[in-house]
PDB file of C-alpha atoms in Angstrom:
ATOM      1  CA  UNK A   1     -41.926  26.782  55.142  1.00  0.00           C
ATOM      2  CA  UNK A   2     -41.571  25.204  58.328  1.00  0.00           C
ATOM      3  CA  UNK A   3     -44.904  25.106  60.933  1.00  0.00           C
ATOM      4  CA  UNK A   4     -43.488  27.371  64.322  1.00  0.00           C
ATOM      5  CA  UNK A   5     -45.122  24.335  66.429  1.00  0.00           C
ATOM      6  CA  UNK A   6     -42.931  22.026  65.246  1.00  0.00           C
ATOM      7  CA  UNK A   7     -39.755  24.244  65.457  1.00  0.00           C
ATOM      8  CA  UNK A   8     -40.791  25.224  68.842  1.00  0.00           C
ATOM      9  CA  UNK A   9     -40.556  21.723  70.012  1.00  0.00           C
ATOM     10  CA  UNK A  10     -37.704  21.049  67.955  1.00  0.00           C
ATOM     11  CA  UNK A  11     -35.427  23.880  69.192  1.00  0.00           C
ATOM     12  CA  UNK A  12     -34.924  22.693  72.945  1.00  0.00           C
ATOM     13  CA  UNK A  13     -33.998  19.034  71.823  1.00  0.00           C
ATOM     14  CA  UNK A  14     -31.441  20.893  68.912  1.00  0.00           C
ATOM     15  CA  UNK A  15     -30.062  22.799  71.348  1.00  0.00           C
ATOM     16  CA  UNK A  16     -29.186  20.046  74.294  1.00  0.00           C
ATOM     17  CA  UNK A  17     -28.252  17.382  71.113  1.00  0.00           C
ATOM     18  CA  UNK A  18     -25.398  20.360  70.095  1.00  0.00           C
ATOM     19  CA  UNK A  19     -24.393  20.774  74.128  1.00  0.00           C
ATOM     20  CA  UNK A  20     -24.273  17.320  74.643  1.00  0.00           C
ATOM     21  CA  UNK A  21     -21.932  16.584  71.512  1.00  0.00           C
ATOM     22  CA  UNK A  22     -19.983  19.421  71.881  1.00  0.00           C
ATOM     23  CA  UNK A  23     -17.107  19.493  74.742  1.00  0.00           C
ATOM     24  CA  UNK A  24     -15.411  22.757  73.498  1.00  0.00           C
ATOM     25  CA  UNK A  25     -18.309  24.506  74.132  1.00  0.00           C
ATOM     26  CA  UNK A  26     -17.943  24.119  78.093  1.00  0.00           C
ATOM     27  CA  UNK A  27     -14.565  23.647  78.369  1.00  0.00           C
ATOM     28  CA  UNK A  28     -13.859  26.670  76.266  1.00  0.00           C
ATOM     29  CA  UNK A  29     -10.701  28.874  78.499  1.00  0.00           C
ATOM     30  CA  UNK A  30      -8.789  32.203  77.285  1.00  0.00           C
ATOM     31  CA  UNK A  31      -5.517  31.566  76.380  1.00  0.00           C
ATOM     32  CA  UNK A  32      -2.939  32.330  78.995  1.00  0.00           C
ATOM     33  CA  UNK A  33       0.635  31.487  79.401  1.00  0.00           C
ATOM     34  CA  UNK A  34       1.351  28.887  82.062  1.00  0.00           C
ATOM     35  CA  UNK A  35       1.494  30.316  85.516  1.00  0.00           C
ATOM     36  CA  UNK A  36       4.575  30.815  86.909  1.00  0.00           C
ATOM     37  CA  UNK A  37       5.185  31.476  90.244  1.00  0.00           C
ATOM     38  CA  UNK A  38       5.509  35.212  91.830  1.00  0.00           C
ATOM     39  CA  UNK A  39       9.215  34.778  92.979  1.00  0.00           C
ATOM     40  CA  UNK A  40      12.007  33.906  90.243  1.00  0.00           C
ATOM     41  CA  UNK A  41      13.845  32.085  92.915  1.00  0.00           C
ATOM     42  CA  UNK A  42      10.852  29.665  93.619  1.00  0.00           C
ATOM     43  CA  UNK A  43      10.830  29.171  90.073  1.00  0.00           C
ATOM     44  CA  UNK A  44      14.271  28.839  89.464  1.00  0.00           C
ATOM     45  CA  UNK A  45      13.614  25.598  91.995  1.00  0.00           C
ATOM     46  CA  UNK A  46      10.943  23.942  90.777  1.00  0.00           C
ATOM     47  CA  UNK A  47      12.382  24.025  87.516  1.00  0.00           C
ATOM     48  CA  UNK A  48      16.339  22.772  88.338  1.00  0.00           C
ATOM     49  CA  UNK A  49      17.477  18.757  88.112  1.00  0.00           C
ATOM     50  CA  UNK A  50      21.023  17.476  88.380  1.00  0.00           C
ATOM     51  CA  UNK A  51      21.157  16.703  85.007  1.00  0.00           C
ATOM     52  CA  UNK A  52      19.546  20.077  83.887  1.00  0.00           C
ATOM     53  CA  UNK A  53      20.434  21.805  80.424  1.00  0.00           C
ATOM     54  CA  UNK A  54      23.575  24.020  79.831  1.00  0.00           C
ATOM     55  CA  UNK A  55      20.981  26.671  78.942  1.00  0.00           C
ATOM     56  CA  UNK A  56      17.392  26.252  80.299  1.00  0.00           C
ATOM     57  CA  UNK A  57      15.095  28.235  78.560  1.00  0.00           C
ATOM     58  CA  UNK A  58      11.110  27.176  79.530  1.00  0.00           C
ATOM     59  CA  UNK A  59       8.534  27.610  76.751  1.00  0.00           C
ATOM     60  CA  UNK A  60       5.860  29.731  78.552  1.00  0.00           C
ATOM     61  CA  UNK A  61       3.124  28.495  76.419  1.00  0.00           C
ATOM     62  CA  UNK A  62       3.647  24.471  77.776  1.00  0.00           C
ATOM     63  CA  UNK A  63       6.510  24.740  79.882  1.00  0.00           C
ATOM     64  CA  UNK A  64       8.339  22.398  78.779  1.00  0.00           C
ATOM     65  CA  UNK A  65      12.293  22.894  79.515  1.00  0.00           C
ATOM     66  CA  UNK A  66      14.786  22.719  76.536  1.00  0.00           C
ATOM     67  CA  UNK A  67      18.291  23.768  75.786  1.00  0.00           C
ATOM     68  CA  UNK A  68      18.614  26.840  74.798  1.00  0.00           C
ATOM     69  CA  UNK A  69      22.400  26.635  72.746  1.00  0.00           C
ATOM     70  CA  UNK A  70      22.576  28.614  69.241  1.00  0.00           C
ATOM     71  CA  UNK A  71      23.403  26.059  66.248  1.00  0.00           C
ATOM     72  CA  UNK A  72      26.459  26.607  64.795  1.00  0.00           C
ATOM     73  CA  UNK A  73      25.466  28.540  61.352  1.00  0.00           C
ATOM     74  CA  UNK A  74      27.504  26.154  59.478  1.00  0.00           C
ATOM     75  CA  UNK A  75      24.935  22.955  60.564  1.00  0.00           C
ATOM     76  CA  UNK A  76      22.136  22.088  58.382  1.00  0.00           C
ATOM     77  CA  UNK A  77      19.659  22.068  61.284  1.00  0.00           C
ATOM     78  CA  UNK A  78      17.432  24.330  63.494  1.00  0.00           C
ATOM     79  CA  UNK A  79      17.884  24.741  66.544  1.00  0.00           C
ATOM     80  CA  UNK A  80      16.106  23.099  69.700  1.00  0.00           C
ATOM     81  CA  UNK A  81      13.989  27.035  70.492  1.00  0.00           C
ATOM     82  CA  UNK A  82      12.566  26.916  66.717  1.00  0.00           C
ATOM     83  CA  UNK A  83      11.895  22.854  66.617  1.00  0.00           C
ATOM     84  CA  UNK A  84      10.281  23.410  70.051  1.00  0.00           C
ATOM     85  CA  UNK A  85       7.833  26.697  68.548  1.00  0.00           C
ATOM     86  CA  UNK A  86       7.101  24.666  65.726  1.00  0.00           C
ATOM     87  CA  UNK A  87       5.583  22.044  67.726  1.00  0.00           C
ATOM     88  CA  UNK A  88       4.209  24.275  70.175  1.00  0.00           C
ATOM     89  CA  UNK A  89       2.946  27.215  68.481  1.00  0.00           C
ATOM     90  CA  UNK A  90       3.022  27.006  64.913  1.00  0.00           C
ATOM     91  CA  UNK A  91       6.121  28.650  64.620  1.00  0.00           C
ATOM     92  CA  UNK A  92       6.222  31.307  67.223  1.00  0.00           C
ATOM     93  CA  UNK A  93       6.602  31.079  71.019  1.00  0.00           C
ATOM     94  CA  UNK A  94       8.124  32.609  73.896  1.00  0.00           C
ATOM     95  CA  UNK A  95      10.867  31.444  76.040  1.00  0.00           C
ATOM     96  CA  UNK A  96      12.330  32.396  79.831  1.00  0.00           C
ATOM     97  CA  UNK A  97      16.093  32.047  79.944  1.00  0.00           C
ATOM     98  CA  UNK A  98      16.197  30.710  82.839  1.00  0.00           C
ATOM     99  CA  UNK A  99      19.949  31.649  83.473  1.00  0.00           C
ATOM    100  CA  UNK A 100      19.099  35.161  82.311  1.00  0.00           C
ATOM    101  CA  UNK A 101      15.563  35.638  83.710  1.00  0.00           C
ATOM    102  CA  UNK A 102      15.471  37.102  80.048  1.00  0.00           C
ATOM    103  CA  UNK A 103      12.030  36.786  77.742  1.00  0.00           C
ATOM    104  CA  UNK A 104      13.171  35.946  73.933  1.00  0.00           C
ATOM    105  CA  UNK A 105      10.487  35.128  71.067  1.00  0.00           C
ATOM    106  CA  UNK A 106      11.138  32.992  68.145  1.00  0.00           C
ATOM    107  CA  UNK A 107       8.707  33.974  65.264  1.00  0.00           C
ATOM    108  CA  UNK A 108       9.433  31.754  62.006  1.00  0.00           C
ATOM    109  CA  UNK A 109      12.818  30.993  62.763  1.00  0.00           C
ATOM    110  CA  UNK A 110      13.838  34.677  63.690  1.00  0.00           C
ATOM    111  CA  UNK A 111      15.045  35.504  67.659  1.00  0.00           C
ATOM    112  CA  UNK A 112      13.245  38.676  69.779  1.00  0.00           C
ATOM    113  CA  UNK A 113      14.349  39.633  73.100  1.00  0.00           C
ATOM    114  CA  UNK A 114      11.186  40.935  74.841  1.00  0.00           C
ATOM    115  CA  UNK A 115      10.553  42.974  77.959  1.00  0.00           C
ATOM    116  CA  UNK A 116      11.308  40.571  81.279  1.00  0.00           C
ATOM    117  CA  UNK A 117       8.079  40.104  83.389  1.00  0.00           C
ATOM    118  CA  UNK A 118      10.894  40.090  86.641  1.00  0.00           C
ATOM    119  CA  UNK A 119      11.614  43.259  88.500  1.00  0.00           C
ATOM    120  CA  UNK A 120      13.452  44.113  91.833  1.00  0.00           C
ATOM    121  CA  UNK A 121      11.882  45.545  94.475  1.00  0.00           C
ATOM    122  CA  UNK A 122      12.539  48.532  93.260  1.00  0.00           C
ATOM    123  CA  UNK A 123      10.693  47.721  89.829  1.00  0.00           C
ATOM    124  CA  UNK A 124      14.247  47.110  87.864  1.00  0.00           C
ATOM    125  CA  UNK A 125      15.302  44.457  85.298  1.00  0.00           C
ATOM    126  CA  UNK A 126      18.706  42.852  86.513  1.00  0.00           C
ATOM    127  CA  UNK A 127      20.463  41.640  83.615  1.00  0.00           C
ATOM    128  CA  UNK A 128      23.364  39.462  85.704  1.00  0.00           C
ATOM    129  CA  UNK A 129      21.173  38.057  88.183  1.00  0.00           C
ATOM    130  CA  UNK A 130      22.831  39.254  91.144  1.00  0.00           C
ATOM    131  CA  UNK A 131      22.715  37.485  94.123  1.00  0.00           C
ATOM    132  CA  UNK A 132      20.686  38.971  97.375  1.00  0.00           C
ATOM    133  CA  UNK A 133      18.526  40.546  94.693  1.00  0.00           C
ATOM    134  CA  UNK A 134      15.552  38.998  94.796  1.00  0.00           C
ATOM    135  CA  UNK A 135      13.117  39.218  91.184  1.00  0.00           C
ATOM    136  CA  UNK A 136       9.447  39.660  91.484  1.00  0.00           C
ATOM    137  CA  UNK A 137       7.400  38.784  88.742  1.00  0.00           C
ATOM    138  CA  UNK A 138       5.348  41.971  87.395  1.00  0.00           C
ATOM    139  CA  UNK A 139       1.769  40.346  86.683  1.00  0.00           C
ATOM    140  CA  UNK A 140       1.352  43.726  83.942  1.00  0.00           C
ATOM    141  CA  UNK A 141       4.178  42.834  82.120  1.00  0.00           C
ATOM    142  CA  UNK A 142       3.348  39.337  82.376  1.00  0.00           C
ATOM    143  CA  UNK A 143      -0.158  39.912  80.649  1.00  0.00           C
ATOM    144  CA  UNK A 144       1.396  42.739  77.557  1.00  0.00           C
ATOM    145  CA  UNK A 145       3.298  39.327  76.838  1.00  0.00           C
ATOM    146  CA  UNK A 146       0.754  37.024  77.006  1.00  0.00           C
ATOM    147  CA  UNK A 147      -1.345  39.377  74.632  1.00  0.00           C
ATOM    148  CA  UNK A 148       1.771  39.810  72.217  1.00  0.00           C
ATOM    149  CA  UNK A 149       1.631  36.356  71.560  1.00  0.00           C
ATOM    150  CA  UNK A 150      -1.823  36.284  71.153  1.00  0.00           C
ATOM    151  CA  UNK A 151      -2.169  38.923  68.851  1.00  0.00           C
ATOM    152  CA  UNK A 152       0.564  37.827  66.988  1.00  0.00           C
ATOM    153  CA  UNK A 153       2.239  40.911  67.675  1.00  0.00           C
ATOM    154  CA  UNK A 154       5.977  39.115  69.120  1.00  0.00           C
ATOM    155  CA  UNK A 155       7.714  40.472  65.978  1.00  0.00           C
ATOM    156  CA  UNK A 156       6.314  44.201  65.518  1.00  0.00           C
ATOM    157  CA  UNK A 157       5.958  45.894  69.494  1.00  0.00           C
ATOM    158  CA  UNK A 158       7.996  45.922  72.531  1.00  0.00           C
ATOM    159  CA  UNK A 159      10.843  43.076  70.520  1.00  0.00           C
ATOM    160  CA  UNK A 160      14.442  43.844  69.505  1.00  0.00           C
ATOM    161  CA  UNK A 161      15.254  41.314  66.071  1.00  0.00           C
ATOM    162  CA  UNK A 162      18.640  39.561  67.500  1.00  0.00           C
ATOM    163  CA  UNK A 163      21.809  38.839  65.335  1.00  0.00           C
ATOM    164  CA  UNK A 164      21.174  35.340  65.033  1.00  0.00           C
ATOM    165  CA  UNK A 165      20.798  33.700  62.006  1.00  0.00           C
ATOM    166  CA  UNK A 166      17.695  32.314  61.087  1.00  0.00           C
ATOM    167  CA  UNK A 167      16.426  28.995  62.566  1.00  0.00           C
ATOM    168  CA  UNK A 168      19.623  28.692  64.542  1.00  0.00           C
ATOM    169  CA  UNK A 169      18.394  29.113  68.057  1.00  0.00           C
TER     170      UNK A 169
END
């Protein structure tokens, strides 16, 4: 149907007219969750302000910091967590307690605690944050979250479903 001469000299100018006009194509990058750094404590410091939130939690998909308070279950609203995951990630996202150094999910309104990414030395989760302790963050356990998310997987491996009720978080 078509002569090969003239597709032959065609191709090359198709091909830089679609690179040209087409950003995602180079820019393309894996999704990740945002780098944090290796020590909680460094973290813990970047992340602190004077007027800082009763309960941090940071959204590890943009890092933004909000508070992390349940809403009462009597209050017609959601809470700040499931606004924020709306926004963010179309309903589900992950969040650090920063207080906790605790890893919770909220998938459509429902709360999962998730495996912490920081260990001890000794390759233990501390659930009261002791002091002298210091938390390392475990780059494998950082990655099995970063591919729960992305498999949309936050709700069915690795999660506990938390007595909250739904959208209250």
């Amino acid at each position: 149907i078509l002569d090969t001469s003239i597709t032959s000299t065609l191709k090359p100018q198709w091909q830089d007219a679609l690179l040209s006009h087409s950003p995602l194509i180079h820019s393309a990058k894996p999704f990740k969750l945002v780098d944090i750094p290796e020590n909680y404590n460094e973290l813990i410091m970047q992340i602190e302000e004077p007027n800082s939130e009763k309960e941090p939690a940071m959204c590890l998909v943009c890092r933004t910091i909000v508070n992390a308070v349940p809403v009462r279950a009597d209050q017609n609203s959601m809470g700040v967590c499931t606004t924020h995951s709306l926004h963010c990630g179309g309903g589900q996202s992950m969040f650090l307690l920063l207080n906790k150094a605790v890893v919770v999910a909220v998938v459509n309104g429902l709360l999962f605690a998730l495996p912490t990414p920081f260990l001890d030395q000794y390759g233990e989760i501390h659930k009261k944050l002791k002091r002298g302790r210091t938390l390392l963050l475990n780059p494998t356990r950082y990655n099995a979250l970063c591919n729960l998310l992305l498999n949309h997987q936050l709700a069915l491996k690795d999660s506990v479903l938390l007595n909250v009720p739904k959208n209250a978080f």
